[in-house]
mmCIF file of C-alpha atoms in Angstrom:
data_model
loop_
_atom_site.group_PDB
_atom_site.id
_atom_site.type_symbol
_atom_site.label_atom_id
_atom_site.label_comp_id
_atom_site.label_asym_id
_atom_site.label_seq_id
_atom_site.Cartn_x
_atom_site.Cartn_y
_atom_site.Cartn_z
ATOM 1 C CA UNK A 1 103.091 70.104 93.491
ATOM 2 C CA UNK A 2 100.750 72.988 92.891
ATOM 3 C CA UNK A 3 100.159 73.934 89.291
ATOM 4 C CA UNK A 4 98.459 76.675 87.356
ATOM 5 C CA UNK A 5 95.769 75.432 84.990
ATOM 6 C CA UNK A 6 95.252 76.948 81.537
ATOM 7 C CA UNK A 7 91.949 77.543 79.850
ATOM 8 C CA UNK A 8 91.363 77.836 76.107
ATOM 9 C CA UNK A 9 88.334 79.817 74.922
ATOM 10 C CA UNK A 10 86.552 78.888 71.700
ATOM 11 C CA UNK A 11 84.181 81.128 69.825
ATOM 12 C CA UNK A 12 81.612 78.569 68.681
ATOM 13 C CA UNK A 13 80.021 81.036 66.242
ATOM 14 C CA UNK A 14 83.191 81.682 64.287
ATOM 15 C CA UNK A 15 84.873 79.613 61.612
ATOM 16 C CA UNK A 16 86.218 76.288 62.880
ATOM 17 C CA UNK A 17 89.831 77.449 62.550
ATOM 18 C CA UNK A 18 89.376 80.587 64.647
ATOM 19 C CA UNK A 19 90.232 80.091 68.301
ATOM 20 C CA UNK A 20 91.201 82.461 71.049
ATOM 21 C CA UNK A 21 94.649 82.259 72.596
ATOM 22 C CA UNK A 22 95.065 80.222 75.744
ATOM 23 C CA UNK A 23 95.009 82.286 78.930
ATOM 24 C CA UNK A 24 96.180 81.245 82.388
ATOM 25 C CA UNK A 25 93.615 80.874 85.118
ATOM 26 C CA UNK A 26 93.958 83.802 87.520
ATOM 27 C CA UNK A 27 95.743 82.890 90.720
ATOM 28 C CA UNK A 28 94.841 84.125 94.176
ATOM 29 C CA UNK A 29 95.268 87.795 94.908
ATOM 30 C CA UNK A 30 94.712 89.526 98.247
ATOM 31 C CA UNK A 31 91.603 91.565 99.011
ATOM 32 C CA UNK A 32 91.672 95.212 98.035
ATOM 33 C CA UNK A 33 93.061 97.543 100.692
ATOM 34 C CA UNK A 34 89.759 99.390 100.514
ATOM 35 C CA UNK A 35 88.106 96.387 102.174
ATOM 36 C CA UNK A 36 90.007 96.942 105.420
ATOM 37 C CA UNK A 37 87.321 98.109 107.849
ATOM 38 C CA UNK A 38 87.572 101.329 109.846
ATOM 39 C CA UNK A 39 88.069 101.482 113.570
ATOM 40 C CA UNK A 40 89.960 99.143 115.870
ATOM 41 C CA UNK A 41 89.672 96.105 113.623
ATOM 42 C CA UNK A 42 91.168 97.946 110.665
ATOM 43 C CA UNK A 43 93.925 99.378 112.841
ATOM 44 C CA UNK A 44 94.807 95.874 114.006
ATOM 45 C CA UNK A 45 94.950 94.606 110.401
ATOM 46 C CA UNK A 46 97.243 97.454 109.375
ATOM 47 C CA UNK A 47 99.473 96.923 112.389
ATOM 48 C CA UNK A 48 99.612 93.225 111.583
ATOM 49 C CA UNK A 49 100.701 94.003 108.042
ATOM 50 C CA UNK A 50 103.478 96.232 109.403
ATOM 51 C CA UNK A 51 104.589 93.490 111.768
ATOM 52 C CA UNK A 52 104.820 91.031 108.877
ATOM 53 C CA UNK A 53 106.693 93.402 106.565
ATOM 54 C CA UNK A 54 108.881 95.081 109.208
ATOM 55 C CA UNK A 55 109.148 92.479 111.957
ATOM 56 C CA UNK A 56 112.667 93.487 112.936
ATOM 57 C CA UNK A 57 111.667 97.128 113.476
ATOM 58 C CA UNK A 58 109.222 96.061 116.160
ATOM 59 C CA UNK A 59 110.421 92.682 117.429
ATOM 60 C CA UNK A 60 114.031 92.259 116.248
ATOM 61 C CA UNK A 61 117.169 92.550 118.381
ATOM 62 C CA UNK A 62 116.771 96.342 118.351
ATOM 63 C CA UNK A 63 112.974 96.309 118.062
ATOM 64 C CA UNK A 64 110.864 99.106 119.454
ATOM 65 C CA UNK A 65 108.368 96.756 121.160
ATOM 66 C CA UNK A 66 110.450 93.851 122.449
ATOM 67 C CA UNK A 67 113.541 91.957 121.225
ATOM 68 C CA UNK A 68 112.140 88.538 120.302
ATOM 69 C CA UNK A 69 113.576 87.502 116.917
ATOM 70 C CA UNK A 70 116.741 87.118 114.866
ATOM 71 C CA UNK A 71 116.330 90.368 112.904
ATOM 72 C CA UNK A 72 114.674 88.911 109.803
ATOM 73 C CA UNK A 73 111.209 89.983 108.719
ATOM 74 C CA UNK A 74 108.297 87.595 108.271
ATOM 75 C CA UNK A 75 108.107 88.700 104.655
ATOM 76 C CA UNK A 76 111.625 87.426 104.019
ATOM 77 C CA UNK A 77 109.933 84.008 103.860
ATOM 78 C CA UNK A 78 106.360 85.132 103.089
ATOM 79 C CA UNK A 79 107.021 87.492 100.208
ATOM 80 C CA UNK A 80 105.322 90.850 99.796
ATOM 81 C CA UNK A 81 103.825 90.587 103.278
ATOM 82 C CA UNK A 82 102.393 87.182 102.450
ATOM 83 C CA UNK A 83 100.593 88.215 99.271
ATOM 84 C CA UNK A 84 102.802 86.983 96.387
ATOM 85 C CA UNK A 85 101.445 84.014 94.386
ATOM 86 C CA UNK A 86 103.629 80.972 95.069
ATOM 87 C CA UNK A 87 105.724 83.222 97.325
ATOM 88 C CA UNK A 88 104.787 81.269 100.466
ATOM 89 C CA UNK A 89 101.707 83.443 100.854
ATOM 90 C CA UNK A 90 98.961 83.341 103.474
ATOM 91 C CA UNK A 91 96.056 82.846 101.085
ATOM 92 C CA UNK A 92 94.710 79.667 102.677
ATOM 93 C CA UNK A 93 96.195 79.986 106.148
ATOM 94 C CA UNK A 94 93.129 81.316 107.928
ATOM 95 C CA UNK A 95 90.887 78.948 105.966
ATOM 96 C CA UNK A 96 92.964 75.950 107.102
ATOM 97 C CA UNK A 97 93.083 76.504 110.859
ATOM 98 C CA UNK A 98 92.409 75.015 113.285
ATOM 99 C CA UNK A 99 93.671 71.754 111.814
ATOM 100 C CA UNK A 100 95.480 68.610 112.827
ATOM 101 C CA UNK A 101 99.207 68.656 112.055
ATOM 102 C CA UNK A 102 101.173 65.459 112.206
ATOM 103 C CA UNK A 103 104.375 67.296 113.108
ATOM 104 C CA UNK A 104 103.016 68.289 116.514
ATOM 105 C CA UNK A 105 100.538 65.396 116.684
ATOM 106 C CA UNK A 106 97.857 67.877 117.698
ATOM 107 C CA UNK A 107 95.092 70.098 116.399
ATOM 108 C CA UNK A 108 96.729 73.486 116.037
ATOM 109 C CA UNK A 109 95.211 76.940 116.155
ATOM 110 C CA UNK A 110 96.267 79.844 113.993
ATOM 111 C CA UNK A 111 98.065 81.238 117.042
ATOM 112 C CA UNK A 112 100.155 78.072 117.215
ATOM 113 C CA UNK A 113 101.025 78.336 113.533
ATOM 114 C CA UNK A 114 102.169 81.929 113.995
ATOM 115 C CA UNK A 115 104.158 80.928 117.076
ATOM 116 C CA UNK A 116 105.964 78.256 115.054
ATOM 117 C CA UNK A 117 107.195 80.889 112.614
ATOM 118 C CA UNK A 118 108.602 82.970 115.466
ATOM 119 C CA UNK A 119 110.324 79.990 117.048
ATOM 120 C CA UNK A 120 111.663 78.445 113.841
ATOM 121 C CA UNK A 121 111.991 80.847 110.911
ATOM 122 C CA UNK A 122 112.725 83.836 113.160
ATOM 123 C CA UNK A 123 114.701 81.692 115.636
ATOM 124 C CA UNK A 124 113.084 83.536 118.529
ATOM 125 C CA UNK A 125 110.247 83.325 120.992
ATOM 126 C CA UNK A 126 106.551 83.580 120.205
ATOM 127 C CA UNK A 127 104.460 86.582 121.251
ATOM 128 C CA UNK A 128 101.942 85.962 124.004
ATOM 129 C CA UNK A 129 98.663 84.718 122.543
ATOM 130 C CA UNK A 130 96.781 87.709 123.945
ATOM 131 C CA UNK A 131 99.388 90.327 123.072
ATOM 132 C CA UNK A 132 98.605 93.225 120.770
ATOM 133 C CA UNK A 133 101.153 91.871 118.295
ATOM 134 C CA UNK A 134 99.773 88.330 118.119
ATOM 135 C CA UNK A 135 96.219 89.596 117.748
ATOM 136 C CA UNK A 136 97.299 91.998 115.001
ATOM 137 C CA UNK A 137 99.175 89.369 112.990
ATOM 138 C CA UNK A 138 96.210 87.036 113.308
ATOM 139 C CA UNK A 139 93.824 89.808 112.195
ATOM 140 C CA UNK A 140 95.961 90.528 109.140
ATOM 141 C CA UNK A 141 96.201 86.868 108.100
ATOM 142 C CA UNK A 142 92.455 86.422 108.572
ATOM 143 C CA UNK A 143 91.756 89.492 106.460
ATOM 144 C CA UNK A 144 94.081 88.254 103.695
ATOM 145 C CA UNK A 145 92.173 84.983 103.556
ATOM 146 C CA UNK A 146 88.710 86.480 104.041
ATOM 147 C CA UNK A 147 87.639 85.640 100.479
ATOM 148 C CA UNK A 148 88.864 82.018 100.644
ATOM 149 C CA UNK A 149 86.194 79.490 101.715
ATOM 150 C CA UNK A 150 87.073 77.309 104.712
ATOM 151 C CA UNK A 151 89.211 74.244 103.998
ATOM 152 C CA UNK A 152 89.941 75.240 100.403
ATOM 153 C CA UNK A 153 93.236 75.973 98.692
ATOM 154 C CA UNK A 154 93.258 78.581 95.907
ATOM 155 C CA UNK A 155 95.565 78.487 92.912
ATOM 156 C CA UNK A 156 98.754 80.337 93.745
ATOM 157 C CA UNK A 157 98.741 79.213 97.370
ATOM 158 C CA UNK A 158 101.912 78.666 99.333
ATOM 159 C CA UNK A 159 104.946 77.308 97.483
ATOM 160 C CA UNK A 160 104.934 75.609 94.092
ATOM 161 C CA UNK A 161 107.411 72.746 94.273
ATOM 162 C CA UNK A 162 109.562 71.583 91.366
ATOM 163 C CA UNK A 163 109.606 67.951 90.318
ATOM 164 C CA UNK A 164 111.948 65.626 92.163
ATOM 165 C CA UNK A 165 115.330 65.003 90.574
ATOM 166 C CA UNK A 166 116.467 61.536 89.566
ATOM 167 C CA UNK A 167 119.706 62.252 91.434
ATOM 168 C CA UNK A 168 120.614 63.745 94.777
ATOM 169 C CA UNK A 169 120.689 67.529 94.997
ATOM 170 C CA UNK A 170 124.325 68.643 94.845
ATOM 171 C CA UNK A 171 125.615 71.347 97.246
ATOM 172 C CA UNK A 172 128.811 71.769 95.201
ATOM 173 C CA UNK A 173 126.839 72.579 92.055
ATOM 174 C CA UNK A 174 124.575 74.754 94.173
ATOM 175 C CA UNK A 175 127.570 76.771 95.356
ATOM 176 C CA UNK A 176 128.189 77.828 91.755
ATOM 177 C CA UNK A 177 124.543 78.856 91.343
ATOM 178 C CA UNK A 178 124.782 80.820 94.583
ATOM 179 C CA UNK A 179 127.899 82.651 93.413
ATOM 180 C CA UNK A 180 126.328 83.538 90.089
ATOM 181 C CA UNK A 181 122.787 84.408 91.176
ATOM 182 C CA UNK A 182 122.566 85.004 94.930
ATOM 183 C CA UNK A 183 125.667 86.353 96.614
ATOM 184 C CA UNK A 184 125.330 89.901 95.270
ATOM 185 C CA UNK A 185 122.310 90.339 97.541
ATOM 186 C CA UNK A 186 122.889 87.774 100.278
ATOM 187 C CA UNK A 187 126.663 88.043 100.651
ATOM 188 C CA UNK A 188 129.551 85.725 99.984
ATOM 189 C CA UNK A 189 129.074 84.110 103.382
ATOM 190 C CA UNK A 190 125.276 84.151 103.393
ATOM 191 C CA UNK A 191 125.318 86.992 105.909
ATOM 192 C CA UNK A 192 122.803 89.200 104.099
ATOM 193 C CA UNK A 193 122.959 92.977 103.798
ATOM 194 C CA UNK A 194 121.892 95.132 106.707
ATOM 195 C CA UNK A 195 119.751 98.217 106.092
ATOM 196 C CA UNK A 196 121.245 101.625 106.764
ATOM 197 C CA UNK A 197 119.357 101.853 110.064
ATOM 198 C CA UNK A 198 121.146 98.716 111.333
ATOM 199 C CA UNK A 199 117.774 97.456 112.587
ATOM 200 C CA UNK A 200 116.656 95.218 109.745
ATOM 201 C CA UNK A 201 118.059 93.566 106.626
ATOM 202 C CA UNK A 202 117.686 94.851 103.107
ATOM 203 C CA UNK A 203 118.504 91.286 102.033
ATOM 204 C CA UNK A 204 118.253 88.626 104.747
ATOM 205 C CA UNK A 205 120.963 86.207 105.865
ATOM 206 C CA UNK A 206 120.587 82.721 104.418
ATOM 207 C CA UNK A 207 122.733 80.962 106.984
ATOM 208 C CA UNK A 208 124.683 81.732 110.113
ATOM 209 C CA UNK A 209 123.485 82.788 113.583
ATOM 210 C CA UNK A 210 120.970 85.363 112.359
ATOM 211 C CA UNK A 211 119.155 83.164 109.836
ATOM 212 C CA UNK A 212 116.305 80.672 110.180
ATOM 213 C CA UNK A 213 117.016 77.599 112.249
ATOM 214 C CA UNK A 214 116.915 73.979 111.130
ATOM 215 C CA UNK A 215 113.318 73.589 112.312
ATOM 216 C CA UNK A 216 112.023 76.118 109.784
ATOM 217 C CA UNK A 217 109.898 75.110 106.806
ATOM 218 C CA UNK A 218 112.520 76.378 104.364
ATOM 219 C CA UNK A 219 115.026 73.941 105.807
ATOM 220 C CA UNK A 220 113.136 71.218 103.950
ATOM 221 C CA UNK A 221 114.736 71.012 100.532
ATOM 222 C CA UNK A 222 111.518 70.792 98.489
ATOM 223 C CA UNK A 223 110.212 73.964 100.127
ATOM 224 C CA UNK A 224 113.408 75.906 99.552
ATOM 225 C CA UNK A 225 113.800 74.645 95.984
ATOM 226 C CA UNK A 226 110.256 75.742 95.127
ATOM 227 C CA UNK A 227 110.712 79.045 96.888
ATOM 228 C CA UNK A 228 113.816 80.000 94.906
ATOM 229 C CA UNK A 229 112.622 78.491 91.615
ATOM 230 C CA UNK A 230 109.589 80.773 91.370
ATOM 231 C CA UNK A 231 110.784 83.824 93.295
ATOM 232 C CA UNK A 232 114.544 84.229 92.964
ATOM 233 C CA UNK A 233 116.685 86.039 92.016
ATOM 234 C CA UNK A 234 114.860 89.210 93.011
ATOM 235 C CA UNK A 235 112.175 90.157 90.488
ATOM 236 C CA UNK A 236 111.380 86.618 89.325
ATOM 237 C CA UNK A 237 107.862 85.226 89.590
ATOM 238 C CA UNK A 238 106.100 81.981 88.684
ATOM 239 C CA UNK A 239 105.402 83.199 85.151
ATOM 240 C CA UNK A 240 109.069 83.817 84.358
ATOM 241 C CA UNK A 241 111.409 81.595 86.383
ATOM 242 C CA UNK A 242 115.114 81.999 85.757
ATOM 243 C CA UNK A 243 116.583 78.922 87.444
ATOM 244 C CA UNK A 244 116.121 75.415 86.115
ATOM 245 C CA UNK A 245 114.706 72.743 88.415
ATOM 246 C CA UNK A 246 118.192 71.302 88.869
ATOM 247 C CA UNK A 247 119.664 74.686 89.762
ATOM 248 C CA UNK A 248 116.877 75.297 92.281
ATOM 249 C CA UNK A 249 117.418 71.936 93.998
ATOM 250 C CA UNK A 250 121.191 72.341 93.993
ATOM 251 C CA UNK A 251 121.255 75.867 95.392
ATOM 252 C CA UNK A 252 118.751 74.785 98.041
ATOM 253 C CA UNK A 253 121.110 71.947 98.946
ATOM 254 C CA UNK A 254 124.054 74.340 99.162
ATOM 255 C CA UNK A 255 122.268 76.891 101.348
ATOM 256 C CA UNK A 256 120.779 74.284 103.658
ATOM 257 C CA UNK A 257 124.142 72.568 104.057
ATOM 258 C CA UNK A 258 125.559 75.696 105.681
ATOM 259 C CA UNK A 259 125.668 76.248 109.480
ATOM 260 C CA UNK A 260 122.624 77.727 111.177
ATOM 261 C CA UNK A 261 120.941 77.635 114.602
ATOM 262 C CA UNK A 262 119.626 74.278 115.757
ATOM 263 C CA UNK A 263 116.167 73.689 117.198
ATOM 264 C CA UNK A 264 115.329 70.656 119.294
ATOM 265 C CA UNK A 265 112.804 68.720 117.221
ATOM 266 C CA UNK A 266 112.740 65.530 119.261
ATOM 267 C CA UNK A 267 109.045 66.046 120.021
ATOM 268 C CA UNK A 268 108.109 66.408 116.331
ATOM 269 C CA UNK A 269 106.538 63.631 114.248
ATOM 270 C CA UNK A 270 105.322 61.138 116.815
ATOM 271 C CA UNK A 271 104.232 58.979 113.887
ATOM 272 C CA UNK A 272 107.321 58.632 111.703
ATOM 273 C CA UNK A 273 105.183 57.230 108.875
ATOM 274 C CA UNK A 274 103.850 60.759 108.423
ATOM 275 C CA UNK A 275 107.212 62.478 108.098
ATOM 276 C CA UNK A 276 107.737 64.207 104.747
ATOM 277 C CA UNK A 277 110.291 62.420 102.602
ATOM 278 C CA UNK A 278 112.669 65.399 102.789
ATOM 279 C CA UNK A 279 112.491 65.926 106.553
ATOM 280 C CA UNK A 280 116.225 65.874 107.324
ATOM 281 C CA UNK A 281 116.246 64.308 110.810
ATOM 282 C CA UNK A 282 115.518 60.713 111.797
ATOM 283 C CA UNK A 283 114.164 58.381 112.913
ATOM 284 C CA UNK A 284 112.351 57.227 109.779
ATOM 285 C CA UNK A 285 109.927 54.506 108.850
ATOM 286 C CA UNK A 286 112.189 53.433 105.954
ATOM 287 C CA UNK A 287 115.822 52.393 105.682
ATOM 288 C CA UNK A 288 117.059 55.513 103.881
ATOM 289 C CA UNK A 289 119.782 57.565 105.556
ATOM 290 C CA UNK A 290 119.411 61.122 106.865
ATOM 291 C CA UNK A 291 121.695 62.151 103.996
ATOM 292 C CA UNK A 292 119.270 60.781 101.414
ATOM 293 C CA UNK A 293 116.252 62.195 103.219
ATOM 294 C CA UNK A 294 117.901 65.613 103.116
ATOM 295 C CA UNK A 295 119.318 65.669 99.583
ATOM 296 C CA UNK A 296 117.577 62.833 97.759
ATOM 297 C CA UNK A 297 117.143 61.183 95.393
ATOM 298 C CA UNK A 298 113.592 60.968 96.708
ATOM 299 C CA UNK A 299 111.003 58.393 95.822
ATOM 300 C CA UNK A 300 109.116 59.777 92.854
ATOM 301 C CA UNK A 301 105.868 58.231 94.062
ATOM 302 C CA UNK A 302 106.115 59.790 97.509
ATOM 303 C CA UNK A 303 103.634 62.543 98.339
ATOM 304 C CA UNK A 304 105.461 65.876 98.207
ATOM 305 C CA UNK A 305 103.731 67.447 101.204
#
């Protein structure tokens, strides 16, 4: 689990009892907009940012470019166009690729990583690798990570995951959390709220035919629990979480127990020893059931990757 370190400053010239207050180490923040270059490269970066924040407008079922996705926006999973600390951001994405990924048993390019999001989280088809849209998204992600050294991971990267529970996550308890904290925005049946233009969602669907499929990263319980813990309900951030760890795990279990599109994942994880503990589909290298791999309790000494 990612964590934010704290530093305490001491004024060595003052009296021994005088110390400065502890201050959190700054987490990653995106480059200033002023660093976007002029010309074609800058135009591509800006178009890429629009594609991330307004995917449905361009590539949704009623998209102006081509209907390729379920109507969600990339930033429904990568908050604030991939810039929010611990909001599943893109801080280290460009710095990490190309890299070997055990899920595909191959060395993947950034294009492949983007394609996965289209095929899984957006339950659609990937843009052509040489298309204007793919090149723009790639340009935007590379610009966001331009200040991150290769193969490094800054504080605030990705999703901060809560500690494992000693019990299984409980969808029934999660249903109560959903009713109290989530359904006002996402609907009583997880259907989301459409924008007035009927092109995109003001609040995205969390299950059903227009949501992410079961191959998406958020279908893994640890990812979803961390995502909601430090970002939901709307307005929450990692400094001021509202949900407890148990509530986050339980509401994740409830949402991911609801119906959604299925993706064939039979080609994933050639080496089952490398499957994450909360990957919800077998076969596995251990004797635990799919039910336990989905909801826990998980082994506390297992790497939460």
